[in-house]
Amino acid sequence: MNQSTYFITDAHIINRVPKSDENIYSCRKVSVVPIDVPVFVAFGGEKTNSDKDANHYAKILETLFDENDISGINIYSVVYNFGSSDSKLERMHLFQQAGRKIKGLDKEYLNEKNTAKLKLMKEKEPIPYYVVKLFNVLLLPRITDDAGRKISLIESKKRIRKIKFYAHCHGATTIFQLGNLMHEKMINLGYSLKEINEIEKNLLVIQHSPIAPLDRMNFNTLSFASADDTMMNQYDQFSEYIYENSADIIPSFFGAPYGNICMAGRLRVQEFQEHSDKGLLKADSTDDILTPEGQIIFAAERNALLNAAKHSIKGGPIPSINKIISGNGVNFKYLKANGDTIIKIMQKDLQIQNLVHDYQK
């Protein structure tokens, strides 16, 4: 690629609003997100490159909250413009930085041409501009005052607790980079590492079929996915084992070393749809759309989103994973026990003790 033709990445944010003559699609572009009201921000997949696409995610959240009598949540959604960048190369680079080995067909994608393109991407945008732009709108005002200075730990935690993130697919990649950028910025502002960790863990993130190094997320993150999802490769022995044995994966929760993720072997009745996030709403959670296992995983994810929304309104410390996920037929202790059993079987099958780091360089 000729460097003179490189177009940097970009992003903007839409706000879900009532339909009107001015906002016929019930959304509007915004440049500011308030820090003192309950906020939910959706980060869609890599194809979320129009207001219409982003509005799809915002509408899902709005409908979900309406179905469960939750009001007072301001809903936003992100629109990407990847310019001359390659979002797949961006994700693969992050996994490489996390020490993962790229294998199989994805390794073939890192051919000479794409390796050169990735090098150019990093030269032009050491941190993708779209990530910087989103950070400046969504997170910087929650850790600085009007003059750009550090604020108190109490005030920053209060502001951070008001905002929640929902991610699908590449959205997790975006949030992963936002977390890294926020961590670096807080160090530069003079926050201590203890303060940084405390602030980061007060931002609750709910993810579906995420593609990012889940064990390296800075924020308080819960993920939900199908073991049979061919797109959600974590480039480690855990994800490889889960996929190869997906038919035997009952609804389970796998803890922090594996990314705090709820999974089951197959979530959908229809084949080749395991990466989809369709299943949160009443109309999409029926027997002809979701398997019995899928209904459990989506019920857990629904609980997480609803409890996250309630927390944005109520405030206070972030609830435990047990309290966030449990209820409406979902038993976290049951999911965790299943996950613990599967990990033991996996460790025995592979005859190693540290599966998560086995693929590290």
mmCIF file of C-alpha atoms in Angstrom:
data_model
loop_
_atom_site.group_PDB
_atom_site.id
_atom_site.type_symbol
_atom_site.label_atom_id
_atom_site.label_comp_id
_atom_site.label_asym_id
_atom_site.label_seq_id
_atom_site.Cartn_x
_atom_site.Cartn_y
_atom_site.Cartn_z
ATOM 1 C CA MET A 1 0.000 0.000 0.000
ATOM 2 C CA ASN A 2 1.279 3.486 -0.866
ATOM 3 C CA GLN A 3 1.719 5.349 2.414
ATOM 4 C CA SER A 4 0.379 8.557 0.833
ATOM 5 C CA THR A 5 -3.017 6.862 0.368
ATOM 6 C CA TYR A 6 -3.367 5.630 3.943
ATOM 7 C CA PHE A 7 -6.599 6.774 5.609
ATOM 8 C CA ILE A 8 -6.613 6.717 9.413
ATOM 9 C CA THR A 9 -9.413 5.097 11.398
ATOM 10 C CA ASP A 10 -12.273 7.047 12.918
ATOM 11 C CA ALA A 11 -15.459 6.543 14.945
ATOM 12 C CA HIS A 12 -18.509 8.377 16.163
ATOM 13 C CA ILE A 13 -21.318 7.701 18.627
ATOM 14 C CA ILE A 14 -25.076 7.668 18.225
ATOM 15 C CA ASN A 15 -27.661 8.111 20.970
ATOM 16 C CA ARG A 16 -30.954 6.189 20.974
ATOM 17 C CA VAL A 17 -33.775 8.761 21.161
ATOM 18 C CA PRO A 18 -37.570 8.806 20.633
ATOM 19 C CA LYS A 19 -38.629 8.857 17.001
ATOM 20 C CA SER A 20 -39.394 12.320 15.630
ATOM 21 C CA ASP A 21 -39.442 14.242 12.353
ATOM 22 C CA GLU A 22 -35.829 15.186 13.056
ATOM 23 C CA ASN A 23 -34.771 11.692 14.169
ATOM 24 C CA ILE A 24 -36.846 9.359 12.015
ATOM 25 C CA TYR A 25 -34.680 6.341 12.887
ATOM 26 C CA SER A 26 -34.762 7.009 16.636
ATOM 27 C CA CYS A 27 -31.075 7.889 16.831
ATOM 28 C CA ARG A 28 -28.844 10.921 16.552
ATOM 29 C CA LYS A 29 -25.105 11.514 16.321
ATOM 30 C CA VAL A 30 -23.544 12.980 19.471
ATOM 31 C CA SER A 31 -20.136 14.289 20.476
ATOM 32 C CA VAL A 32 -20.640 14.244 24.249
ATOM 33 C CA VAL A 33 -21.810 11.494 26.622
ATOM 34 C CA PRO A 34 -22.861 12.788 30.070
ATOM 35 C CA ILE A 35 -20.927 11.535 33.087
ATOM 36 C CA ASP A 36 -23.634 11.991 35.736
ATOM 37 C CA VAL A 37 -26.466 9.828 34.347
ATOM 38 C CA PRO A 38 -26.829 6.044 33.805
ATOM 39 C CA VAL A 39 -25.277 5.158 30.447
ATOM 40 C CA PHE A 40 -25.019 1.957 28.398
ATOM 41 C CA VAL A 41 -22.750 1.935 25.331
ATOM 42 C CA ALA A 42 -22.884 -0.791 22.680
ATOM 43 C CA PHE A 43 -19.758 -1.752 20.726
ATOM 44 C CA GLY A 44 -20.799 -3.840 17.737
ATOM 45 C CA GLY A 45 -18.859 -6.115 15.439
ATOM 46 C CA GLU A 46 -16.432 -4.976 12.764
ATOM 47 C CA LYS A 47 -19.252 -4.389 10.257
ATOM 48 C CA THR A 48 -20.820 -1.704 12.438
ATOM 49 C CA ASN A 49 -19.825 1.063 10.030
ATOM 50 C CA SER A 50 -23.092 2.990 9.711
ATOM 51 C CA ASP A 51 -25.602 4.627 12.025
ATOM 52 C CA LYS A 52 -28.123 1.993 10.970
ATOM 53 C CA ASP A 53 -25.836 -0.851 12.028
ATOM 54 C CA ALA A 54 -25.025 0.794 15.357
ATOM 55 C CA ASN A 55 -28.688 1.579 15.942
ATOM 56 C CA HIS A 56 -29.411 -2.164 15.702
ATOM 57 C CA TYR A 57 -27.439 -2.755 18.904
ATOM 58 C CA ALA A 58 -28.925 0.293 20.624
ATOM 59 C CA LYS A 59 -32.444 -0.885 19.782
ATOM 60 C CA ILE A 60 -31.733 -4.343 21.243
ATOM 61 C CA LEU A 61 -30.666 -2.785 24.550
ATOM 62 C CA GLU A 62 -33.625 -0.401 24.572
ATOM 63 C CA THR A 63 -36.097 -3.223 23.866
ATOM 64 C CA LEU A 64 -34.486 -5.474 26.470
ATOM 65 C CA PHE A 65 -34.777 -2.800 29.148
ATOM 66 C CA ASP A 66 -38.365 -1.976 28.130
ATOM 67 C CA GLU A 67 -39.339 -5.663 28.278
ATOM 68 C CA ASN A 68 -38.095 -5.786 31.849
ATOM 69 C CA ASP A 69 -39.513 -2.452 33.048
ATOM 70 C CA ILE A 70 -36.160 -0.705 33.372
ATOM 71 C CA SER A 71 -36.192 2.986 32.514
ATOM 72 C CA GLY A 72 -33.788 5.884 32.896
ATOM 73 C CA ILE A 73 -30.889 4.348 30.943
ATOM 74 C CA ASN A 74 -29.273 6.505 28.263
ATOM 75 C CA ILE A 75 -28.292 4.199 25.396
ATOM 76 C CA TYR A 76 -25.446 4.851 22.962
ATOM 77 C CA SER A 77 -23.784 2.849 20.216
ATOM 78 C CA VAL A 78 -20.475 3.116 18.386
ATOM 79 C CA VAL A 79 -19.949 3.481 14.622
ATOM 80 C CA TYR A 80 -16.536 2.451 13.219
ATOM 81 C CA ASN A 81 -14.604 3.715 10.217
ATOM 82 C CA PHE A 82 -11.544 1.533 9.760
ATOM 83 C CA GLY A 83 -10.104 3.616 6.922
ATOM 84 C CA SER A 84 -7.105 1.832 5.422
ATOM 85 C CA SER A 85 -6.740 -0.393 8.475
ATOM 86 C CA ASP A 86 -7.598 -4.105 8.570
ATOM 87 C CA SER A 87 -9.635 -5.001 11.648
ATOM 88 C CA LYS A 88 -8.669 -8.679 11.452
ATOM 89 C CA LEU A 89 -4.963 -7.802 11.401
ATOM 90 C CA GLU A 90 -5.599 -5.445 14.306
ATOM 91 C CA ARG A 91 -7.104 -8.266 16.365
ATOM 92 C CA MET A 92 -4.380 -10.748 15.456
ATOM 93 C CA HIS A 93 -1.711 -8.218 16.423
ATOM 94 C CA LEU A 94 -3.282 -7.797 19.864
ATOM 95 C CA PHE A 95 -3.229 -11.553 20.394
ATOM 96 C CA GLN A 96 0.418 -11.658 19.329
ATOM 97 C CA GLN A 97 1.208 -8.876 21.793
ATOM 98 C CA ALA A 98 -0.504 -10.975 24.473
ATOM 99 C CA GLY A 99 1.915 -13.789 23.645
ATOM 100 C CA ARG A 100 -0.463 -16.019 21.687
ATOM 101 C CA LYS A 101 0.633 -18.064 18.684
ATOM 102 C CA ILE A 102 -1.404 -17.564 15.532
ATOM 103 C CA LYS A 103 -2.129 -20.935 13.942
ATOM 104 C CA GLY A 104 -3.931 -22.538 11.014
ATOM 105 C CA LEU A 105 -5.667 -20.464 8.366
ATOM 106 C CA ASP A 106 -5.170 -17.301 10.393
ATOM 107 C CA LYS A 107 -1.416 -17.815 10.227
ATOM 108 C CA GLU A 108 -1.724 -17.957 6.431
ATOM 109 C CA TYR A 109 -3.479 -14.583 6.611
ATOM 110 C CA LEU A 110 -0.239 -13.143 7.971
ATOM 111 C CA ASN A 111 1.395 -13.401 4.549
ATOM 112 C CA GLU A 112 4.068 -11.017 3.287
ATOM 113 C CA LYS A 113 1.531 -8.507 1.949
ATOM 114 C CA ASN A 114 -0.559 -8.387 5.139
ATOM 115 C CA THR A 115 2.511 -8.310 7.356
ATOM 116 C CA ALA A 116 3.653 -5.221 5.474
ATOM 117 C CA LYS A 117 0.174 -3.734 5.843
ATOM 118 C CA LEU A 118 0.191 -4.386 9.590
ATOM 119 C CA LYS A 119 3.576 -2.671 9.869
ATOM 120 C CA LEU A 120 2.162 0.373 8.081
ATOM 121 C CA MET A 121 -0.895 0.365 10.332
ATOM 122 C CA LYS A 122 1.308 0.451 13.424
ATOM 123 C CA GLU A 123 3.488 3.203 11.944
ATOM 124 C CA LYS A 124 0.535 5.393 11.074
ATOM 125 C CA GLU A 125 -1.537 4.603 14.167
ATOM 126 C CA PRO A 126 0.412 3.134 17.107
ATOM 127 C CA ILE A 127 -2.944 3.346 18.856
ATOM 128 C CA PRO A 128 -5.841 3.314 16.360
ATOM 129 C CA TYR A 129 -7.339 6.805 16.174
ATOM 130 C CA TYR A 130 -10.864 5.446 16.505
ATOM 131 C CA VAL A 131 -9.908 4.036 19.923
ATOM 132 C CA VAL A 132 -8.379 7.359 21.002
ATOM 133 C CA LYS A 133 -11.458 9.259 19.858
ATOM 134 C CA LEU A 134 -13.831 6.950 21.736
ATOM 135 C CA PHE A 135 -11.647 7.120 24.829
ATOM 136 C CA ASN A 136 -11.692 10.929 24.800
ATOM 137 C CA VAL A 137 -15.506 10.981 24.722
ATOM 138 C CA LEU A 138 -16.431 8.003 26.912
ATOM 139 C CA LEU A 139 -13.703 7.622 29.539
ATOM 140 C CA LEU A 140 -11.364 10.620 29.793
ATOM 141 C CA PRO A 141 -14.038 12.867 31.383
ATOM 142 C CA ARG A 142 -14.550 10.185 34.023
ATOM 143 C CA ILE A 143 -10.956 10.326 35.259
ATOM 144 C CA THR A 144 -10.158 14.054 34.805
ATOM 145 C CA ASP A 145 -11.621 17.439 35.713
ATOM 146 C CA ASP A 146 -12.419 20.233 33.241
ATOM 147 C CA ALA A 147 -8.759 21.252 33.247
ATOM 148 C CA GLY A 148 -7.596 17.740 32.388
ATOM 149 C CA ARG A 149 -6.238 16.964 35.840
ATOM 150 C CA LYS A 150 -6.575 13.860 37.993
ATOM 151 C CA ILE A 151 -9.678 13.734 40.180
ATOM 152 C CA SER A 152 -10.269 11.956 43.475
ATOM 153 C CA LEU A 153 -10.608 8.179 43.617
ATOM 154 C CA ILE A 154 -14.129 8.490 45.044
ATOM 155 C CA GLU A 155 -15.306 10.811 42.274
ATOM 156 C CA SER A 156 -13.727 8.760 39.496
ATOM 157 C CA LYS A 157 -15.327 5.548 40.785
ATOM 158 C CA LYS A 158 -18.671 7.338 40.985
ATOM 159 C CA ARG A 159 -18.395 8.460 37.369
ATOM 160 C CA ILE A 160 -17.136 5.103 36.100
ATOM 161 C CA ARG A 161 -19.960 3.206 37.783
ATOM 162 C CA LYS A 162 -22.502 5.209 35.787
ATOM 163 C CA ILE A 163 -21.312 3.801 32.458
ATOM 164 C CA LYS A 164 -21.609 0.201 31.240
ATOM 165 C CA PHE A 165 -20.348 -1.403 28.027
ATOM 166 C CA TYR A 166 -21.930 -4.105 25.890
ATOM 167 C CA ALA A 167 -19.749 -5.683 23.197
ATOM 168 C CA HIS A 168 -20.208 -8.096 20.328
ATOM 169 C CA CYS A 169 -17.276 -9.624 18.421
ATOM 170 C CA HIS A 170 -14.812 -6.820 17.488
ATOM 171 C CA GLY A 171 -16.414 -4.644 20.125
ATOM 172 C CA ALA A 172 -14.374 -6.591 22.669
ATOM 173 C CA THR A 173 -11.210 -5.675 20.741
ATOM 174 C CA THR A 174 -12.170 -2.014 20.964
ATOM 175 C CA ILE A 175 -12.880 -2.196 24.698
ATOM 176 C CA PHE A 176 -9.633 -4.114 25.282
ATOM 177 C CA GLN A 177 -7.708 -1.245 23.686
ATOM 178 C CA LEU A 178 -9.743 1.350 25.564
ATOM 179 C CA GLY A 179 -8.724 -0.382 28.780
ATOM 180 C CA ASN A 180 -5.048 -0.318 27.863
ATOM 181 C CA LEU A 181 -5.216 3.343 26.858
ATOM 182 C CA MET A 182 -7.062 4.315 30.040
ATOM 183 C CA HIS A 183 -4.500 2.455 32.147
ATOM 184 C CA GLU A 184 -1.625 4.332 30.486
ATOM 185 C CA LYS A 185 -3.413 7.671 30.752
ATOM 186 C CA MET A 186 -4.099 7.230 34.466
ATOM 187 C CA ILE A 187 -0.452 6.453 35.117
ATOM 188 C CA ASN A 188 0.489 9.681 33.341
ATOM 189 C CA LEU A 189 -2.102 11.594 35.357
ATOM 190 C CA GLY A 190 -0.540 10.414 38.611
ATOM 191 C CA TYR A 191 -2.970 7.736 39.751
ATOM 192 C CA SER A 192 -1.351 4.955 41.781
ATOM 193 C CA LEU A 193 -1.527 1.386 40.486
ATOM 194 C CA LYS A 194 -3.863 0.525 43.359
ATOM 195 C CA GLU A 195 -6.172 3.397 42.424
ATOM 196 C CA ILE A 196 -6.055 2.424 38.751
ATOM 197 C CA ASN A 197 -7.023 -1.165 39.472
ATOM 198 C CA GLU A 198 -9.859 -0.062 41.738
ATOM 199 C CA ILE A 199 -11.240 2.354 39.139
ATOM 200 C CA GLU A 200 -10.925 -0.126 36.265
ATOM 201 C CA LYS A 201 -12.779 -2.853 38.148
ATOM 202 C CA ASN A 202 -15.727 -0.508 38.615
ATOM 203 C CA LEU A 203 -16.450 -0.470 34.885
ATOM 204 C CA LEU A 204 -18.692 -3.443 34.147
ATOM 205 C CA VAL A 205 -18.502 -4.896 30.612
ATOM 206 C CA ILE A 206 -20.870 -7.543 29.194
ATOM 207 C CA GLN A 207 -19.660 -9.260 26.015
ATOM 208 C CA HIS A 208 -21.145 -11.699 23.504
ATOM 209 C CA SER A 209 -18.864 -13.803 21.283
ATOM 210 C CA PRO A 210 -15.913 -11.544 22.092
ATOM 211 C CA ILE A 211 -12.675 -11.563 20.124
ATOM 212 C CA ALA A 212 -9.920 -10.239 22.398
ATOM 213 C CA PRO A 213 -7.423 -11.647 24.942
ATOM 214 C CA LEU A 214 -10.081 -12.195 27.598
ATOM 215 C CA ASP A 215 -7.621 -12.994 30.381
ATOM 216 C CA ARG A 216 -5.955 -9.585 29.869
ATOM 217 C CA MET A 217 -9.039 -7.339 30.102
ATOM 218 C CA ASN A 218 -8.527 -4.397 32.475
ATOM 219 C CA PHE A 219 -12.203 -3.833 33.178
ATOM 220 C CA ASN A 220 -14.666 -5.960 35.164
ATOM 221 C CA THR A 221 -15.703 -8.172 32.272
ATOM 222 C CA LEU A 222 -18.200 -11.016 31.801
ATOM 223 C CA SER A 223 -18.477 -12.837 28.476
ATOM 224 C CA PHE A 224 -21.001 -15.215 26.923
ATOM 225 C CA ALA A 225 -20.417 -17.449 23.918
ATOM 226 C CA SER A 226 -20.899 -20.712 22.070
ATOM 227 C CA ALA A 227 -18.166 -23.344 22.228
ATOM 228 C CA ASP A 228 -19.029 -24.110 18.594
ATOM 229 C CA ASP A 229 -18.386 -20.526 17.432
ATOM 230 C CA THR A 230 -15.780 -20.798 14.650
ATOM 231 C CA MET A 231 -14.989 -17.060 14.721
ATOM 232 C CA MET A 232 -14.140 -16.683 18.405
ATOM 233 C CA ASN A 233 -10.589 -18.030 18.460
ATOM 234 C CA GLN A 234 -8.562 -17.130 21.564
ATOM 235 C CA TYR A 235 -5.388 -18.757 20.178
ATOM 236 C CA ASP A 236 -4.792 -20.853 23.285
ATOM 237 C CA GLN A 237 -5.289 -24.466 24.295
ATOM 238 C CA PHE A 238 -8.403 -23.673 26.290
ATOM 239 C CA SER A 239 -10.371 -22.292 23.320
ATOM 240 C CA GLU A 240 -8.992 -25.015 21.050
ATOM 241 C CA TYR A 241 -10.048 -27.759 23.452
ATOM 242 C CA ILE A 242 -13.495 -26.242 24.031
ATOM 243 C CA TYR A 243 -14.147 -25.996 20.293
ATOM 244 C CA GLU A 244 -12.920 -29.521 19.526
ATOM 245 C CA ASN A 245 -15.104 -30.900 22.320
ATOM 246 C CA SER A 246 -18.055 -28.540 21.861
ATOM 247 C CA ALA A 247 -20.565 -31.404 21.692
ATOM 248 C CA ASP A 248 -19.689 -32.266 25.317
ATOM 249 C CA ILE A 249 -19.730 -28.732 26.739
ATOM 250 C CA ILE A 250 -22.779 -28.327 28.956
ATOM 251 C CA PRO A 251 -23.693 -24.802 30.194
ATOM 252 C CA SER A 252 -20.644 -23.723 32.186
ATOM 253 C CA PHE A 253 -18.805 -20.779 33.678
ATOM 254 C CA PHE A 254 -15.018 -20.548 33.396
ATOM 255 C CA GLY A 255 -13.296 -18.118 35.760
ATOM 256 C CA ALA A 256 -10.712 -15.374 35.489
ATOM 257 C CA PRO A 257 -7.826 -17.422 33.981
ATOM 258 C CA TYR A 258 -10.145 -18.208 31.059
ATOM 259 C CA GLY A 259 -11.775 -14.796 30.812
ATOM 260 C CA ASN A 260 -14.840 -15.039 33.098
ATOM 261 C CA ILE A 261 -16.921 -16.617 30.350
ATOM 262 C CA CYS A 262 -20.224 -18.536 30.242
ATOM 263 C CA MET A 263 -20.382 -21.105 27.441
ATOM 264 C CA ALA A 264 -22.307 -24.086 26.125
ATOM 265 C CA GLY A 265 -21.654 -26.425 23.227
ATOM 266 C CA ARG A 266 -24.254 -25.030 20.861
ATOM 267 C CA LEU A 267 -26.629 -22.132 21.404
ATOM 268 C CA ARG A 268 -28.738 -22.185 18.242
ATOM 269 C CA VAL A 269 -31.073 -24.559 16.471
ATOM 270 C CA GLN A 270 -30.010 -23.288 13.042
ATOM 271 C CA GLU A 271 -26.490 -24.212 11.948
ATOM 272 C CA PHE A 272 -23.719 -21.702 11.256
ATOM 273 C CA GLN A 273 -25.291 -19.022 13.454
ATOM 274 C CA GLU A 274 -23.255 -19.507 16.643
ATOM 275 C CA HIS A 275 -21.570 -16.095 16.462
ATOM 276 C CA SER A 276 -24.866 -14.207 16.416
ATOM 277 C CA ASP A 277 -26.047 -12.200 19.426
ATOM 278 C CA LYS A 278 -29.715 -12.796 18.593
ATOM 279 C CA GLY A 279 -31.409 -14.378 21.616
ATOM 280 C CA LEU A 280 -31.586 -11.686 24.290
ATOM 281 C CA LEU A 281 -35.116 -10.510 23.517
ATOM 282 C CA LYS A 282 -38.337 -12.416 24.181
ATOM 283 C CA ALA A 283 -39.071 -12.819 20.468
ATOM 284 C CA ASP A 284 -35.617 -14.300 19.848
ATOM 285 C CA SER A 285 -35.373 -16.688 22.817
ATOM 286 C CA THR A 286 -37.847 -19.302 21.623
ATOM 287 C CA ASP A 287 -37.345 -23.046 21.219
ATOM 288 C CA ASP A 288 -37.125 -22.781 17.425
ATOM 289 C CA ILE A 289 -34.246 -20.288 17.668
ATOM 290 C CA LEU A 290 -32.241 -21.359 20.744
ATOM 291 C CA THR A 291 -31.275 -24.802 22.005
ATOM 292 C CA PRO A 292 -32.057 -25.603 25.658
ATOM 293 C CA GLU A 293 -28.387 -24.880 26.434
ATOM 294 C CA GLY A 294 -28.566 -21.637 24.459
ATOM 295 C CA GLN A 295 -31.588 -20.523 26.453
ATOM 296 C CA ILE A 296 -29.565 -20.917 29.654
ATOM 297 C CA ILE A 297 -26.572 -18.944 28.352
ATOM 298 C CA PHE A 298 -28.726 -16.153 26.948
ATOM 299 C CA ALA A 299 -30.754 -16.037 30.174
ATOM 300 C CA ALA A 300 -27.489 -15.571 32.081
ATOM 301 C CA GLU A 301 -26.396 -12.845 29.660
ATOM 302 C CA ARG A 302 -29.801 -11.189 29.922
ATOM 303 C CA ASN A 303 -29.502 -11.197 33.712
ATOM 304 C CA ALA A 304 -26.063 -9.626 33.454
ATOM 305 C CA LEU A 305 -27.260 -6.814 31.193
ATOM 306 C CA LEU A 306 -30.329 -6.095 33.311
ATOM 307 C CA ASN A 307 -28.381 -6.146 36.576
ATOM 308 C CA ALA A 308 -25.724 -3.918 35.003
ATOM 309 C CA ALA A 309 -28.420 -1.421 33.996
ATOM 310 C CA LYS A 310 -29.920 -1.464 37.498
ATOM 311 C CA HIS A 311 -26.479 -0.904 38.972
ATOM 312 C CA SER A 312 -25.917 2.156 36.772
ATOM 313 C CA ILE A 313 -29.063 3.625 38.300
ATOM 314 C CA LYS A 314 -28.485 2.526 41.886
ATOM 315 C CA GLY A 315 -24.694 2.891 42.140
ATOM 316 C CA GLY A 316 -22.559 1.411 44.881
ATOM 317 C CA PRO A 317 -20.016 -1.429 44.641
ATOM 318 C CA ILE A 318 -20.192 -3.759 41.644
ATOM 319 C CA PRO A 319 -22.163 -6.903 42.592
ATOM 320 C CA SER A 320 -20.453 -10.312 42.585
ATOM 321 C CA ILE A 321 -20.545 -12.462 39.449
ATOM 322 C CA ASN A 322 -22.949 -14.774 41.272
ATOM 323 C CA LYS A 323 -25.443 -11.935 41.829
ATOM 324 C CA ILE A 324 -24.986 -10.506 38.331
ATOM 325 C CA ILE A 325 -25.694 -13.799 36.547
ATOM 326 C CA SER A 326 -28.070 -15.734 38.807
ATOM 327 C CA GLY A 327 -31.872 -15.619 38.690
ATOM 328 C CA ASN A 328 -34.690 -16.410 36.256
ATOM 329 C CA GLY A 329 -33.731 -20.068 36.079
ATOM 330 C CA VAL A 330 -29.964 -19.462 36.038
ATOM 331 C CA ASN A 331 -27.871 -20.893 38.877
ATOM 332 C CA PHE A 332 -24.314 -19.537 38.864
ATOM 333 C CA LYS A 333 -23.042 -22.185 41.286
ATOM 334 C CA TYR A 334 -24.278 -24.878 38.885
ATOM 335 C CA LEU A 335 -22.547 -23.198 35.923
ATOM 336 C CA LYS A 336 -19.306 -22.802 37.881
ATOM 337 C CA ALA A 337 -19.356 -26.412 39.060
ATOM 338 C CA ASN A 338 -19.776 -27.544 35.444
ATOM 339 C CA GLY A 339 -16.878 -25.360 34.362
ATOM 340 C CA ASP A 340 -14.619 -26.626 37.140
ATOM 341 C CA THR A 341 -15.381 -30.223 36.149
ATOM 342 C CA ILE A 342 -14.617 -29.550 32.478
ATOM 343 C CA ILE A 343 -11.320 -27.872 33.376
ATOM 344 C CA LYS A 344 -10.285 -30.934 35.392
ATOM 345 C CA ILE A 345 -11.132 -33.231 32.490
ATOM 346 C CA MET A 346 -9.273 -30.946 30.109
ATOM 347 C CA GLN A 347 -6.186 -30.862 32.286
ATOM 348 C CA LYS A 348 -6.218 -34.638 32.505
ATOM 349 C CA ASP A 349 -6.707 -35.018 28.755
ATOM 350 C CA LEU A 350 -3.865 -32.666 27.904
ATOM 351 C CA GLN A 351 -1.680 -33.719 30.838
ATOM 352 C CA ILE A 352 -0.603 -30.192 31.643
ATOM 353 C CA GLN A 353 -1.276 -27.890 34.579
ATOM 354 C CA ASN A 354 -1.321 -24.433 32.972
ATOM 355 C CA LEU A 355 -3.517 -24.524 29.868
ATOM 356 C CA VAL A 356 -4.014 -20.806 29.546
ATOM 357 C CA HIS A 357 -0.314 -20.032 29.085
ATOM 358 C CA ASP A 358 0.732 -23.118 27.123
ATOM 359 C CA TYR A 359 0.544 -21.218 23.833
ATOM 360 C CA GLN A 360 2.553 -18.307 25.169
ATOM 361 C CA LYS A 361 5.830 -17.528 23.460
#
